[in-house]
Short mmCIF file of C-alpha atoms and ligand atoms in Angstrom, two decimals:
data_model
loop_
_atom_site.label_atom_id
_atom_site.label_comp_id
_atom_site.label_asym_id
_atom_site.label_seq_id
_atom_site.Cartn_x
_atom_site.Cartn_y
_atom_site.Cartn_z
CA MET A 1 -15.00 12.24 -16.96
CA LYS A 2 -15.28 8.66 -15.64
CA ILE A 3 -12.17 6.73 -14.73
CA LEU A 4 -11.93 3.02 -14.01
CA VAL A 5 -9.31 2.02 -11.45
CA ILE A 6 -8.00 -1.53 -11.60
CA ASN A 7 -5.83 -3.34 -9.06
CA CYS A 8 -4.87 -6.85 -10.18
CA GLY A 9 -3.43 -9.36 -7.75
CA SER A 10 -2.25 -12.83 -8.75
CA SER A 11 -5.79 -14.29 -8.49
CA SER A 12 -7.90 -11.21 -7.83
CA LEU A 13 -9.03 -7.98 -9.47
CA LYS A 14 -10.35 -5.00 -7.50
CA TYR A 15 -12.03 -2.14 -9.33
CA GLN A 16 -13.71 1.21 -8.81
CA LEU A 17 -15.45 3.43 -11.33
CA ILE A 18 -15.02 7.05 -10.24
CA ASP A 19 -16.84 10.08 -11.61
CA MET A 20 -14.11 12.74 -11.56
CA GLU A 21 -16.65 15.60 -11.76
CA ASN A 22 -17.16 15.18 -8.00
CA GLU A 23 -14.71 12.33 -7.24
CA SER A 24 -17.62 10.06 -6.31
CA VAL A 25 -17.48 6.27 -6.52
CA MET A 26 -20.14 5.03 -8.98
CA ALA A 27 -19.41 1.35 -8.42
CA LYS A 28 -16.75 -0.83 -6.92
CA GLY A 29 -16.12 -4.52 -6.72
CA LEU A 30 -13.86 -7.48 -6.60
CA CYS A 31 -13.21 -10.60 -8.69
CA GLU A 32 -11.79 -13.41 -6.58
CA ARG A 33 -10.31 -16.83 -7.33
CA ILE A 34 -9.40 -15.93 -10.92
CA GLY A 35 -7.93 -19.02 -12.57
CA ILE A 36 -9.09 -21.17 -9.64
CA GLU A 37 -12.30 -23.13 -9.19
CA GLY A 38 -15.07 -21.10 -7.53
CA SER A 39 -14.44 -17.69 -9.16
CA VAL A 40 -16.80 -14.98 -7.95
CA LEU A 41 -17.51 -11.35 -8.84
CA THR A 42 -18.93 -9.06 -6.13
CA HIS A 43 -20.21 -5.83 -7.64
CA LYS A 44 -21.39 -2.90 -5.49
CA PRO A 45 -23.11 -0.17 -7.50
CA THR A 46 -23.62 2.99 -5.44
CA GLY A 47 -27.28 3.38 -4.50
CA LYS A 48 -28.24 -0.09 -5.73
CA ASP A 49 -28.14 -3.58 -4.25
CA LYS A 50 -24.95 -5.64 -4.20
CA TYR A 51 -24.71 -8.13 -7.06
CA VAL A 52 -22.79 -11.41 -6.71
CA LEU A 53 -21.99 -13.52 -9.76
CA GLU A 54 -20.44 -16.96 -9.44
CA LYS A 55 -18.97 -17.68 -12.84
CA ALA A 56 -15.76 -19.34 -14.06
CA MET A 57 -12.93 -16.84 -14.68
CA ALA A 58 -10.14 -18.67 -16.45
CA ASP A 59 -7.92 -15.58 -16.46
CA HIS A 60 -7.90 -11.80 -15.86
CA LYS A 61 -9.12 -11.18 -19.40
CA VAL A 62 -12.39 -12.96 -18.59
CA ALA A 63 -12.59 -11.09 -15.26
CA VAL A 64 -12.20 -7.69 -16.99
CA GLN A 65 -14.98 -8.60 -19.42
CA LEU A 66 -17.29 -9.59 -16.53
CA VAL A 67 -16.54 -6.27 -14.81
CA MET A 68 -17.43 -4.40 -18.04
CA ASP A 69 -20.66 -6.40 -18.32
CA ALA A 70 -21.57 -5.60 -14.69
CA LEU A 71 -20.87 -1.88 -15.19
CA VAL A 72 -23.26 -1.65 -18.17
CA ASP A 73 -25.82 -4.20 -16.94
CA PRO A 74 -29.37 -2.70 -17.23
CA GLU A 75 -30.20 -3.75 -13.66
CA HIS A 76 -26.92 -3.62 -11.72
CA GLY A 77 -24.91 -1.28 -13.94
CA VAL A 78 -24.09 2.40 -13.51
CA ILE A 79 -23.27 3.42 -17.11
CA LYS A 80 -25.00 2.81 -20.46
CA SER A 81 -21.87 1.90 -22.40
CA THR A 82 -18.16 1.38 -21.74
CA ASP A 83 -17.65 4.34 -24.14
CA GLU A 84 -18.34 6.48 -21.07
CA ILE A 85 -15.05 5.29 -19.51
CA SER A 86 -12.41 7.86 -20.50
CA ALA A 87 -9.35 6.12 -19.08
CA VAL A 88 -8.21 3.24 -16.90
CA GLY A 89 -5.72 3.69 -14.05
CA HIS A 90 -3.82 0.56 -13.02
CA ARG A 91 -1.99 -0.02 -9.79
CA VAL A 92 1.37 -1.51 -10.80
CA LEU A 93 3.66 -2.82 -8.08
CA HIS A 94 7.15 -2.33 -9.48
CA GLY A 95 8.53 0.19 -11.93
CA GLY A 96 12.18 -0.46 -11.04
CA GLN A 97 14.38 2.61 -11.34
CA VAL A 98 12.72 3.78 -14.54
CA TYR A 99 9.55 5.52 -13.39
CA SER A 100 9.25 8.10 -10.64
CA ASP A 101 5.78 9.13 -11.82
CA SER A 102 2.70 7.61 -13.35
CA ILE A 103 2.71 7.21 -17.11
CA ILE A 104 0.36 6.43 -20.03
CA VAL A 105 0.97 2.83 -21.04
CA ASN A 106 2.68 2.11 -24.38
CA ASP A 107 4.94 -0.75 -25.52
CA ASP A 108 7.99 0.74 -23.72
CA VAL A 109 6.07 0.92 -20.43
CA LYS A 110 4.88 -2.65 -20.83
CA LYS A 111 8.49 -3.73 -21.42
CA VAL A 112 9.58 -2.08 -18.16
CA ILE A 113 6.72 -3.78 -16.26
CA ARG A 114 7.85 -7.07 -17.82
CA ASP A 115 11.52 -6.39 -17.02
CA CYS A 116 10.49 -5.99 -13.37
CA PHE A 117 8.79 -9.42 -13.13
CA ASP A 118 11.73 -10.72 -11.05
CA LEU A 119 11.36 -7.82 -8.60
CA GLY A 120 7.58 -8.22 -8.21
CA PRO A 121 6.93 -11.86 -9.14
CA LEU A 122 3.40 -12.07 -7.68
CA HIS A 123 2.08 -8.70 -8.79
CA ASN A 124 3.79 -7.41 -11.94
CA PRO A 125 2.66 -10.29 -14.21
CA ALA A 126 -0.94 -9.86 -12.99
CA ASN A 127 -0.70 -6.07 -13.42
CA LEU A 128 0.44 -6.48 -17.03
CA ILE A 129 -2.32 -9.01 -17.78
CA GLY A 130 -4.84 -6.52 -16.37
CA ILE A 131 -3.53 -3.77 -18.64
CA GLU A 132 -3.62 -6.00 -21.72
CA ALA A 133 -7.12 -7.21 -20.85
CA CYS A 134 -8.33 -3.59 -20.68
CA GLU A 135 -6.60 -2.78 -23.99
CA ALA A 136 -8.47 -5.68 -25.59
CA ALA A 137 -11.83 -4.85 -23.96
CA MET A 138 -11.69 -1.09 -24.61
CA PRO A 139 -9.54 -0.39 -27.68
CA GLY A 140 -8.37 3.22 -27.88
CA VAL A 141 -9.05 4.01 -24.20
CA PRO A 142 -5.80 5.12 -22.52
CA ASN A 143 -4.38 2.97 -19.73
CA VAL A 144 -2.21 4.63 -17.08
CA ALA A 145 0.31 2.76 -14.91
CA VAL A 146 0.55 4.11 -11.35
CA PHE A 147 3.59 2.53 -9.73
CA ASP A 148 3.76 1.61 -6.05
CA THR A 149 7.52 2.23 -6.20
CA ALA A 150 7.36 5.67 -7.87
CA PHE A 151 7.22 7.75 -4.67
CA GLY A 152 10.40 6.09 -3.34
CA GLN A 153 12.37 7.08 -6.44
CA SER A 154 13.24 10.48 -4.96
CA MET A 155 15.16 8.86 -2.08
CA PRO A 156 18.82 9.89 -2.06
CA GLU A 157 21.49 7.24 -2.66
CA LYS A 158 22.45 7.20 1.02
CA ALA A 159 18.92 6.06 1.85
CA TYR A 160 18.35 3.54 -0.91
CA MET A 161 21.72 1.77 -1.14
CA TYR A 162 22.34 -1.46 0.78
CA ALA A 163 25.91 -1.67 2.07
CA ILE A 164 26.68 -4.80 0.06
CA PRO A 165 29.09 -5.12 -2.92
CA TYR A 166 28.20 -2.42 -5.44
CA GLU A 167 28.23 -4.91 -8.34
CA TYR A 168 24.82 -6.27 -7.20
CA TYR A 169 23.30 -2.84 -7.59
CA GLU A 170 24.88 -2.48 -11.03
CA LYS A 171 24.02 -5.98 -12.23
CA TYR A 172 20.58 -6.50 -10.73
CA GLY A 173 19.32 -3.16 -9.38
CA ILE A 174 19.51 -4.43 -5.79
CA ARG A 175 18.52 -1.37 -3.73
CA ARG A 176 15.67 -0.16 -1.58
CA TYR A 177 12.61 0.87 -3.62
CA GLY A 178 9.81 1.32 -1.07
CA PHE A 179 6.15 0.37 -1.58
CA HIS A 180 2.67 1.72 -0.71
CA GLY A 181 3.97 4.74 -2.63
CA THR A 182 0.56 5.82 -3.93
CA SER A 183 -0.75 5.93 -0.36
CA HIS A 184 2.32 7.71 1.06
CA ARG A 185 2.21 10.35 -1.70
CA PHE A 186 -1.53 10.91 -1.27
CA VAL A 187 -1.51 11.03 2.53
CA SER A 188 1.59 13.24 2.82
CA GLY A 189 0.05 15.68 0.32
CA GLU A 190 -3.27 15.76 2.16
CA ALA A 191 -1.45 16.11 5.51
CA ILE A 192 0.42 19.18 4.29
CA LYS A 193 -2.86 20.79 3.17
CA PHE A 194 -4.73 19.81 6.33
CA ALA A 195 -2.02 21.11 8.66
CA GLY A 196 -1.52 24.27 6.59
CA LEU A 197 2.22 23.60 6.15
CA ASP A 198 4.51 25.05 3.50
CA PRO A 199 4.26 22.52 0.61
CA LYS A 200 7.87 23.23 -0.40
CA THR A 201 9.53 22.56 2.94
CA ALA A 202 7.14 20.52 5.09
CA LYS A 203 8.76 17.55 6.85
CA VAL A 204 6.16 14.78 7.10
CA ILE A 205 6.19 11.23 8.43
CA VAL A 206 3.38 8.95 7.20
CA CYS A 207 2.65 5.75 9.13
CA HIS A 208 0.70 3.45 6.77
CA LEU A 209 -0.34 0.77 9.25
CA GLY A 210 -2.46 -1.96 7.71
CA ASN A 211 -1.95 -5.66 7.24
CA GLY A 212 1.10 -4.54 5.26
CA ALA A 213 2.74 -1.64 7.07
CA SER A 214 5.31 0.94 6.08
CA ILE A 215 6.45 4.37 7.10
CA SER A 216 7.83 7.21 4.98
CA ALA A 217 9.66 10.46 5.50
CA SER A 218 9.18 13.25 2.98
CA ILE A 219 10.35 16.81 2.63
CA GLY A 220 8.25 19.13 0.46
CA GLY A 221 6.22 16.14 -0.77
CA LYS A 222 9.33 14.25 -1.96
CA CYS A 223 10.15 10.95 -0.29
CA VAL A 224 13.57 10.97 1.41
CA ASP A 225 13.28 7.57 3.09
CA THR A 226 10.80 4.75 3.51
CA SER A 227 10.84 1.51 5.44
CA MET A 228 10.17 -1.13 2.77
CA GLY A 229 13.13 -2.17 0.66
CA LEU A 230 13.85 -4.27 -2.41
CA THR A 231 10.59 -6.03 -1.55
CA PRO A 232 7.72 -5.22 0.84
CA LEU A 233 9.33 -7.43 3.52
CA GLU A 234 11.68 -4.88 5.08
CA GLY A 235 10.84 -2.45 7.86
CA LEU A 236 7.94 -2.60 10.31
CA VAL A 237 6.41 -5.61 12.03
CA MET A 238 3.35 -6.45 9.86
CA GLY A 239 0.40 -8.85 9.93
CA THR A 240 2.42 -11.81 8.66
CA ARG A 241 5.74 -10.19 7.65
CA SER A 242 8.74 -9.93 9.96
CA GLY A 243 10.05 -6.58 8.74
CA ASP A 244 13.73 -5.97 9.64
CA VAL A 245 15.64 -9.07 10.64
CA ASP A 246 19.35 -10.00 10.78
CA PRO A 247 19.94 -11.95 7.51
CA ALA A 248 22.10 -14.40 9.48
CA VAL A 249 18.86 -15.64 11.11
CA LEU A 250 17.95 -17.21 7.76
CA GLN A 251 21.20 -19.16 7.53
CA TYR A 252 20.96 -20.29 11.15
CA ILE A 253 17.41 -21.65 10.84
CA CYS A 254 18.14 -23.17 7.41
CA ASN A 255 21.08 -25.09 8.90
CA LYS A 256 19.18 -26.20 11.99
CA GLU A 257 15.96 -27.23 10.22
CA GLY A 258 17.20 -28.29 6.77
CA LYS A 259 15.21 -25.56 5.03
CA ASP A 260 16.26 -23.65 1.93
CA VAL A 261 16.21 -19.89 1.49
CA ASN A 262 12.91 -19.91 -0.42
CA GLU A 263 11.17 -21.70 2.44
CA MET A 264 12.67 -19.21 4.87
CA LEU A 265 11.41 -16.25 2.83
CA ASP A 266 7.98 -17.82 2.81
CA ILE A 267 8.14 -17.99 6.61
CA LEU A 268 9.31 -14.36 6.88
CA ASN A 269 6.56 -13.21 4.49
CA LYS A 270 3.62 -15.33 5.55
CA LYS A 271 4.16 -16.77 9.02
CA SER A 272 5.92 -14.01 10.93
CA GLY A 273 4.94 -10.55 12.18
CA LEU A 274 1.93 -10.33 14.52
CA LEU A 275 0.91 -13.86 13.50
CA GLY A 276 4.30 -15.44 14.19
CA LEU A 277 4.90 -13.59 17.45
CA SER A 278 1.44 -14.01 18.95
CA GLY A 279 0.50 -17.38 17.48
CA VAL A 280 -3.05 -15.97 17.45
CA SER A 281 -3.73 -14.14 14.19
CA SER A 282 -2.32 -11.71 11.64
CA ASP A 283 -5.30 -9.44 12.30
CA CYS A 284 -4.54 -6.74 14.83
CA ARG A 285 -8.04 -6.84 16.34
CA ASP A 286 -7.79 -10.59 17.07
CA VAL A 287 -4.38 -10.09 18.69
CA GLN A 288 -5.80 -7.24 20.81
CA THR A 289 -8.72 -9.42 21.93
CA ALA A 290 -6.23 -12.10 23.01
CA GLN A 291 -4.15 -9.43 24.79
CA ARG A 292 -7.21 -8.30 26.74
CA GLU A 293 -7.85 -11.92 27.72
CA GLY A 294 -4.36 -12.07 29.23
CA ASN A 295 -2.45 -13.76 26.39
CA LYS A 296 1.20 -12.80 27.06
CA ARG A 297 2.48 -13.50 23.56
CA ALA A 298 -0.27 -11.34 22.08
CA ASP A 299 0.77 -8.56 24.44
CA MET A 300 4.43 -8.98 23.44
CA ALA A 301 3.54 -8.99 19.71
CA LEU A 302 1.66 -5.70 19.98
CA LYS A 303 4.48 -4.14 22.01
CA CYS A 304 6.99 -5.19 19.31
CA PHE A 305 4.67 -3.71 16.66
CA ASP A 306 4.49 -0.33 18.43
CA TYR A 307 8.18 -0.28 19.37
CA ARG A 308 9.37 -0.75 15.79
CA ILE A 309 7.21 2.19 14.69
CA ILE A 310 8.52 4.37 17.53
CA LYS A 311 12.10 3.56 16.43
CA TYR A 312 11.38 4.39 12.80
CA ILE A 313 9.71 7.68 13.67
CA GLY A 314 12.80 8.60 15.72
CA ALA A 315 15.08 7.59 12.87
CA TYR A 316 13.12 9.61 10.32
CA ALA A 317 12.90 12.70 12.54
CA ALA A 318 16.70 12.43 12.75
CA ALA A 319 17.09 11.81 9.01
CA MET A 320 15.11 14.99 8.24
CA ASN A 321 16.57 16.93 11.18
CA GLY A 322 13.04 17.59 12.39
CA VAL A 323 9.44 16.75 11.66
CA ASP A 324 6.41 19.05 11.20
CA ALA A 325 3.63 16.50 10.93
CA ILE A 326 2.94 12.82 11.51
CA ALA A 327 -0.04 11.20 9.78
CA PHE A 328 -1.57 7.82 10.66
CA THR A 329 -3.34 5.93 7.89
CA ALA A 330 -4.64 2.49 6.68
CA GLY A 331 -6.70 -0.05 8.67
CA ILE A 332 -4.82 0.17 11.97
CA GLY A 333 -3.57 3.75 11.61
CA GLU A 334 -7.04 5.10 10.87
CA ASN A 335 -9.02 3.05 13.36
CA ASP A 336 -6.93 2.05 16.32
CA ALA A 337 -6.80 4.76 18.97
CA ASP A 338 -4.87 2.56 21.45
CA ILE A 339 -2.01 1.87 19.06
CA ARG A 340 -1.83 5.54 18.03
CA LYS A 341 -1.71 6.51 21.69
CA SER A 342 1.02 4.07 22.66
CA ILE A 343 3.13 5.19 19.68
CA CYS A 344 2.63 8.86 20.54
CA ASP A 345 3.46 8.17 24.21
CA GLY A 346 6.84 6.91 22.99
CA ILE A 347 7.74 10.07 21.06
CA THR A 348 6.84 12.86 23.50
CA TYR A 349 10.51 14.00 23.35
CA LEU A 350 9.59 15.47 19.94
CA GLY A 351 7.30 17.92 21.72
CA ILE A 352 4.20 15.94 20.79
CA SER A 353 1.09 16.16 22.89
CA ILE A 354 -2.09 14.27 22.00
CA ASP A 355 -5.68 15.31 22.61
CA GLU A 356 -7.07 12.07 24.07
CA GLU A 357 -10.66 12.90 23.08
CA ALA A 358 -9.74 13.76 19.49
CA ASN A 359 -7.67 10.57 19.28
CA LYS A 360 -10.77 8.44 19.88
CA VAL A 361 -11.84 9.10 16.27
CA ARG A 362 -12.13 6.19 13.80
CA GLY A 363 -11.53 6.36 10.06
CA GLU A 364 -12.01 10.10 9.86
CA LYS A 365 -9.65 12.93 8.89
CA ARG A 366 -8.81 14.65 12.16
CA MET A 367 -6.04 16.48 14.01
CA ILE A 368 -5.30 14.47 17.16
CA SER A 369 -2.53 16.65 18.60
CA THR A 370 -3.24 19.54 20.96
CA ALA A 371 -2.96 23.13 19.75
CA ASP A 372 0.42 23.57 21.51
CA SER A 373 1.95 20.33 20.20
CA LYS A 374 5.25 21.06 18.38
CA VAL A 375 4.43 18.41 15.78
CA LYS A 376 0.99 18.19 14.20
CA VAL A 377 -0.31 14.64 14.51
CA MET A 378 -3.34 13.52 12.54
CA VAL A 379 -5.47 10.68 11.29
CA MET A 380 -5.61 10.90 7.50
CA PRO A 381 -7.59 8.17 5.70
CA THR A 382 -5.81 6.88 2.64
CA ASP A 383 -7.67 6.46 -0.64
CA GLU A 384 -5.40 4.69 -3.08
CA GLU A 385 -8.12 4.31 -5.72
CA LEU A 386 -8.88 8.03 -5.70
CA ALA A 387 -5.15 8.79 -5.81
CA ILE A 388 -4.77 6.51 -8.86
CA ALA A 389 -7.81 8.13 -10.50
CA ARG A 390 -6.42 11.63 -9.90
CA GLU A 391 -3.03 10.70 -11.35
CA THR A 392 -4.76 9.09 -14.34
CA LEU A 393 -6.92 12.17 -14.91
CA ALA A 394 -3.88 14.47 -14.75
CA LEU A 395 -2.21 12.50 -17.55
CA VAL A 396 -5.17 12.05 -19.91
CA LYS A 397 -7.12 15.28 -19.70
P1 AMP B 1 -5.64 -2.80 5.83
O1 AMP B 1 -4.56 -3.72 5.31
O2 AMP B 1 -5.33 -1.35 5.62
O3 AMP B 1 -7.02 -3.18 5.34
O4 AMP B 1 -5.69 -3.01 7.43
C1 AMP B 1 -5.95 -4.25 8.03
C2 AMP B 1 -5.63 -4.17 9.52
O5 AMP B 1 -6.38 -3.08 10.09
C3 AMP B 1 -5.99 -5.42 10.30
O6 AMP B 1 -4.92 -5.75 11.19
C4 AMP B 1 -7.21 -4.99 11.10
O7 AMP B 1 -7.28 -5.63 12.34
C5 AMP B 1 -6.98 -3.52 11.28
N1 AMP B 1 -8.26 -2.82 11.46
C6 AMP B 1 -9.22 -2.64 10.54
N2 AMP B 1 -10.28 -2.01 11.09
C7 AMP B 1 -9.98 -1.80 12.38
C8 AMP B 1 -10.67 -1.21 13.49
N3 AMP B 1 -11.91 -0.71 13.35
N4 AMP B 1 -10.02 -1.14 14.68
C9 AMP B 1 -8.78 -1.64 14.80
N5 AMP B 1 -8.09 -2.22 13.80
C10 AMP B 1 -8.67 -2.30 12.62
#
């Protein structure tokens, strides 16, 4: 069975066609600048040359059609007809409080995605357009919505409530939802298997450290807390996002600089984090290069990044009254041995000891703790597309 995975952003569309017989990627690609001048499709069929098509894409519907054409193209394609695609799995940002699992799309599901436009204003509209474009391009083929917020739905009230007047929760659903859920679910599940832990009781902390970064705590595969909140702004220091900040900071800067709250949120989302602190870049590798060259702000930014993670791991070990395994994933978590080491050096009180040689690994599943470490620490590459494809397969087969 072949499953197409689609991830629509506001002006982009990423895709992968996966053969579920052996979970191999047949083709993957990206449409960029949808609805903007200079649209381009980059298609990478496995075992064939990359194919780049510069062609106007007025909207996501046109982009989906170009992806279909590329997949069946006699030269660059990997299938004879789109009839070979059994189902489409869509990454959907926000499912509100309605969905704690993936679901086959029908009119009710589309209504929920629409009802959550206010909660995910950049992503949910694009996600819905992507679904409707696939419905039009492949009538009768099931579409599955895989929600980024679903994993966080098992959090208990004490973890997801903000201590603000209850009426805002009742009226608007203001609470913590958590994001990167597909990755946290996938990585925590794989970590339990890899460490040979009891799947019913295992206490696992997943550090998803990429340009966006979040951390989750789960017991028996169910999320009990996670660092992102109503939006993906809360929690860790990220590439451009501040993570946790005293809300009074917004009022103070607004008053001093004559800004409004929307401008401030833009600053917290796009100009803060590693970029704002270092003044160098949002990309961790650039900040590290500057640190090595003696840039003090770059050094401070990276120390803030590590320190916030160390605090969250401590908080989550406390929240679960223990931790069996810690898994590092995403761009930084999978590749950056120095950051993993400085985080682990800050949590030795948990009985953690790291095998320095094993920790030098990049992008590869590997145990990095020593045999006598009380907590198993590992690198566990995330694969959100495969996770979406597996969840889609489970619903449609
Ligand atoms: P992601 O959002 O998961 O793609 O991760 C992006 C972040 O991972 C950026 O800050 C990159 O600098 C970082 N990253 C990616 N590859 C590496 C690498 N080989 N070594 C260190 N950091 C990396």
